PDB file of C-alpha atoms in Angstrom:
ATOM      1  CA  TYR S   1      -1.186 -39.515  -8.903  1.00 79.00           C
ATOM      2  CA  ILE S   2      -2.524 -37.083  -6.359  1.00 81.00           C
ATOM      3  CA  GLY S   3      -3.618 -33.514  -6.850  1.00 84.00           C
ATOM      4  CA  PHE S   4      -5.040 -30.656  -4.833  1.00 85.00           C
ATOM      5  CA  ASN S   5      -7.274 -27.740  -5.753  1.00 89.00           C
ATOM      6  CA  PHE S   6      -6.977 -25.180  -2.968  1.00 89.00           C
ATOM      7  CA  LYS S   7      -9.552 -22.361  -2.852  1.00 91.00           C
ATOM      8  CA  ASP S   8      -9.241 -18.963  -1.059  1.00 91.00           C
ATOM      9  CA  ASP S   9     -12.291 -19.773   1.123  1.00 95.00           C
ATOM     10  CA  GLY S  10     -10.408 -22.570   2.976  1.00 93.00           C
ATOM     11  CA  THR S  11     -11.950 -25.443   1.012  1.00 94.00           C
ATOM     12  CA  CYS S  12     -10.157 -27.776  -1.332  1.00 92.00           C
ATOM     13  CA  GLN S  13     -10.504 -30.901  -3.405  1.00 91.00           C
ATOM     14  CA  LEU S  14      -8.164 -33.879  -3.118  1.00 85.00           C
ATOM     15  CA  MET S  15      -7.970 -35.888  -6.310  1.00 88.00           C
ATOM     16  CA  GLU S  16      -6.458 -39.357  -6.309  1.00 87.00           C
ATOM     17  CA  VAL S  17      -6.000 -41.344  -9.503  1.00 89.00           C
ATOM     18  CA  GLU S  18      -4.642 -44.894  -9.553  1.00 89.00           C
ATOM     19  CA  GLY S  19      -4.877 -46.790 -12.803  1.00 89.00           C
ATOM     20  CA  ASN S  20      -8.465 -46.511 -14.054  1.00 90.00           C
ATOM     21  CA  ASP S  21      -9.786 -45.611 -10.622  1.00 91.00           C
ATOM     22  CA  SER S  22     -10.201 -42.057  -9.415  1.00 89.00           C
ATOM     23  CA  GLU S  23     -11.654 -40.324  -6.373  1.00 89.00           C
ATOM     24  CA  VAL S  24     -12.372 -36.720  -5.502  1.00 89.00           C
ATOM     25  CA  ILE S  25     -12.706 -35.800  -1.829  1.00 87.00           C
ATOM     26  CA  SER S  26     -13.939 -32.402  -0.632  1.00 91.00           C
ATOM     27  CA  CYS S  27     -11.983 -31.051   2.303  1.00 91.00           C
ATOM     28  CA  GLU S  28     -11.043 -27.973   4.249  1.00 93.00           C
ATOM     29  CA  TRP S  29      -7.530 -26.689   4.659  1.00 93.00           C
ATOM     30  CA  VAL S  30      -5.622 -24.475   7.068  1.00 93.00           C
ATOM     31  CA  LEU S  31      -2.003 -23.446   7.143  1.00 92.00           C
ATOM     32  CA  MET S  32      -0.574 -23.067  10.650  1.00 92.00           C
ATOM     33  CA  GLY S  33       3.091 -22.186  10.758  1.00 92.00           C
ATOM     34  CA  ASN S  34       4.795 -24.911   8.786  1.00 93.00           C
ATOM     35  CA  LYS S  35       1.868 -27.336   9.009  1.00 93.00           C
ATOM     36  CA  LEU S  36      -0.775 -27.861   6.309  1.00 91.00           C
ATOM     37  CA  ILE S  37      -3.823 -29.526   7.879  1.00 90.00           C
ATOM     38  CA  LEU S  38      -6.497 -31.095   5.614  1.00 89.00           C
ATOM     39  CA  SER S  39      -9.789 -32.122   7.145  1.00 90.00           C
ATOM     40  CA  SER S  40     -12.434 -34.190   5.360  1.00 85.00           C
ATOM     41  CA  LYS S  41     -15.973 -34.464   6.667  1.00 76.00           C
ATOM     42  CA  GLU S  42     -16.649 -37.300   4.188  1.00 75.00           C
ATOM     43  CA  GLU S  43     -13.716 -39.354   5.505  1.00 72.00           C
ATOM     44  CA  SER S  44     -14.019 -38.105   9.154  1.00 77.00           C
ATOM     45  CA  GLU S  45     -10.291 -37.569   9.433  1.00 80.00           C
ATOM     46  CA  SER S  46      -7.562 -34.954   9.341  1.00 85.00           C
ATOM     47  CA  ILE S  47      -4.110 -35.233   7.813  1.00 84.00           C
ATOM     48  CA  SER S  48      -1.186 -33.019   8.750  1.00 88.00           C
ATOM     49  CA  TYR S  49       1.761 -32.306   6.420  1.00 91.00           C
ATOM     50  CA  GLU S  50       4.954 -30.440   7.158  1.00 93.00           C
ATOM     51  CA  VAL S  51       5.449 -27.694   4.582  1.00 94.00           C
ATOM     52  CA  VAL S  52       9.085 -28.010   3.358  1.00 95.00           C
ATOM     53  CA  ALA S  53       8.783 -25.224   0.767  1.00 94.00           C
ATOM     54  CA  ILE S  54       5.967 -23.209  -0.745  1.00 90.00           C
ATOM     55  CA  THR S  55       5.897 -20.620  -3.523  1.00 91.00           C
ATOM     56  CA  SER S  56       3.164 -19.207  -5.753  1.00 88.00           C
ATOM     57  CA  SER S  57       3.712 -22.031  -8.246  1.00 90.00           C
ATOM     58  CA  SER S  58       4.965 -25.067  -6.226  1.00 92.00           C
ATOM     59  CA  MET S  59       4.793 -26.799  -2.882  1.00 92.00           C
ATOM     60  CA  THR S  60       6.825 -29.527  -1.178  1.00 94.00           C
ATOM     61  CA  LEU S  61       5.218 -31.439   1.657  1.00 93.00           C
ATOM     62  CA  LYS S  62       6.543 -34.089   4.024  1.00 94.00           C
ATOM     63  CA  MET S  63       4.386 -36.597   5.833  1.00 89.00           C
ATOM     64  CA  VAL S  64       5.658 -38.762   8.691  1.00 85.00           C
ATOM     65  CA  GLU S  65       3.736 -41.854   9.742  1.00 82.00           C
ATOM     66  CA  GLU S  66       4.840 -43.709  12.851  1.00 82.00           C
ATOM     67  CA  TYR S  67       3.333 -47.025  13.947  1.00 81.00           C
ATOM     68  CA  THR S  68       4.155 -50.365  15.565  1.00 85.00           C
ATOM     69  CA  SER S  69       3.906 -53.618  13.631  1.00 82.00           C
ATOM     70  CA  ASP S  70       4.539 -56.946  15.357  1.00 87.00           C
ATOM     71  CA  GLY S  71       6.282 -55.107  18.200  1.00 87.00           C
ATOM     72  CA  VAL S  72       8.634 -53.241  15.879  1.00 88.00           C
ATOM     73  CA  LYS S  73       8.410 -49.452  15.664  1.00 88.00           C
ATOM     74  CA  GLU S  74       8.177 -48.246  12.112  1.00 88.00           C
ATOM     75  CA  LYS S  75       8.562 -44.791  10.653  1.00 88.00           C
ATOM     76  CA  TYR S  76       7.512 -43.970   7.099  1.00 87.00           C
ATOM     77  CA  VAL S  77       8.516 -40.592   5.663  1.00 91.00           C
ATOM     78  CA  SER S  78       7.232 -39.424   2.312  1.00 91.00           C
ATOM     79  CA  THR S  79       8.057 -36.185   0.531  1.00 93.00           C
ATOM     80  CA  ILE S  80       5.630 -34.951  -2.100  1.00 89.00           C
ATOM     81  CA  TYR S  81       6.328 -32.181  -4.642  1.00 91.00           C
ATOM     82  CA  PHE S  82       3.481 -30.358  -6.353  1.00 88.00           C
ATOM     83  CA  SER S  83       3.567 -27.782  -9.135  1.00 88.00           C
ATOM     84  CA  LYS S  84       0.817 -25.499 -10.239  1.00 83.00           C
ATOM     85  CA  ILE S  85      -0.832 -26.486 -13.528  1.00 77.00           C
TER      86      ILE S  85
END
């Protein structure tokens, strides 16, 4: 599973758990219009999500990845729902 811990100061933690393996990545976040942008200095990358819905207790994000594999254009769309614990 994946989880976020967003803080008011613009920092956050991304927690990823798969089986017995887990990883916590420190990052910074910014909300610009309907885009949530996460930047990680550790990973030297940024990820942009489209905010589909957001309330005080839940958030729905959509991520679109487009790439070419063996000359074929691919598009992968994932929608992720989070609820506050």
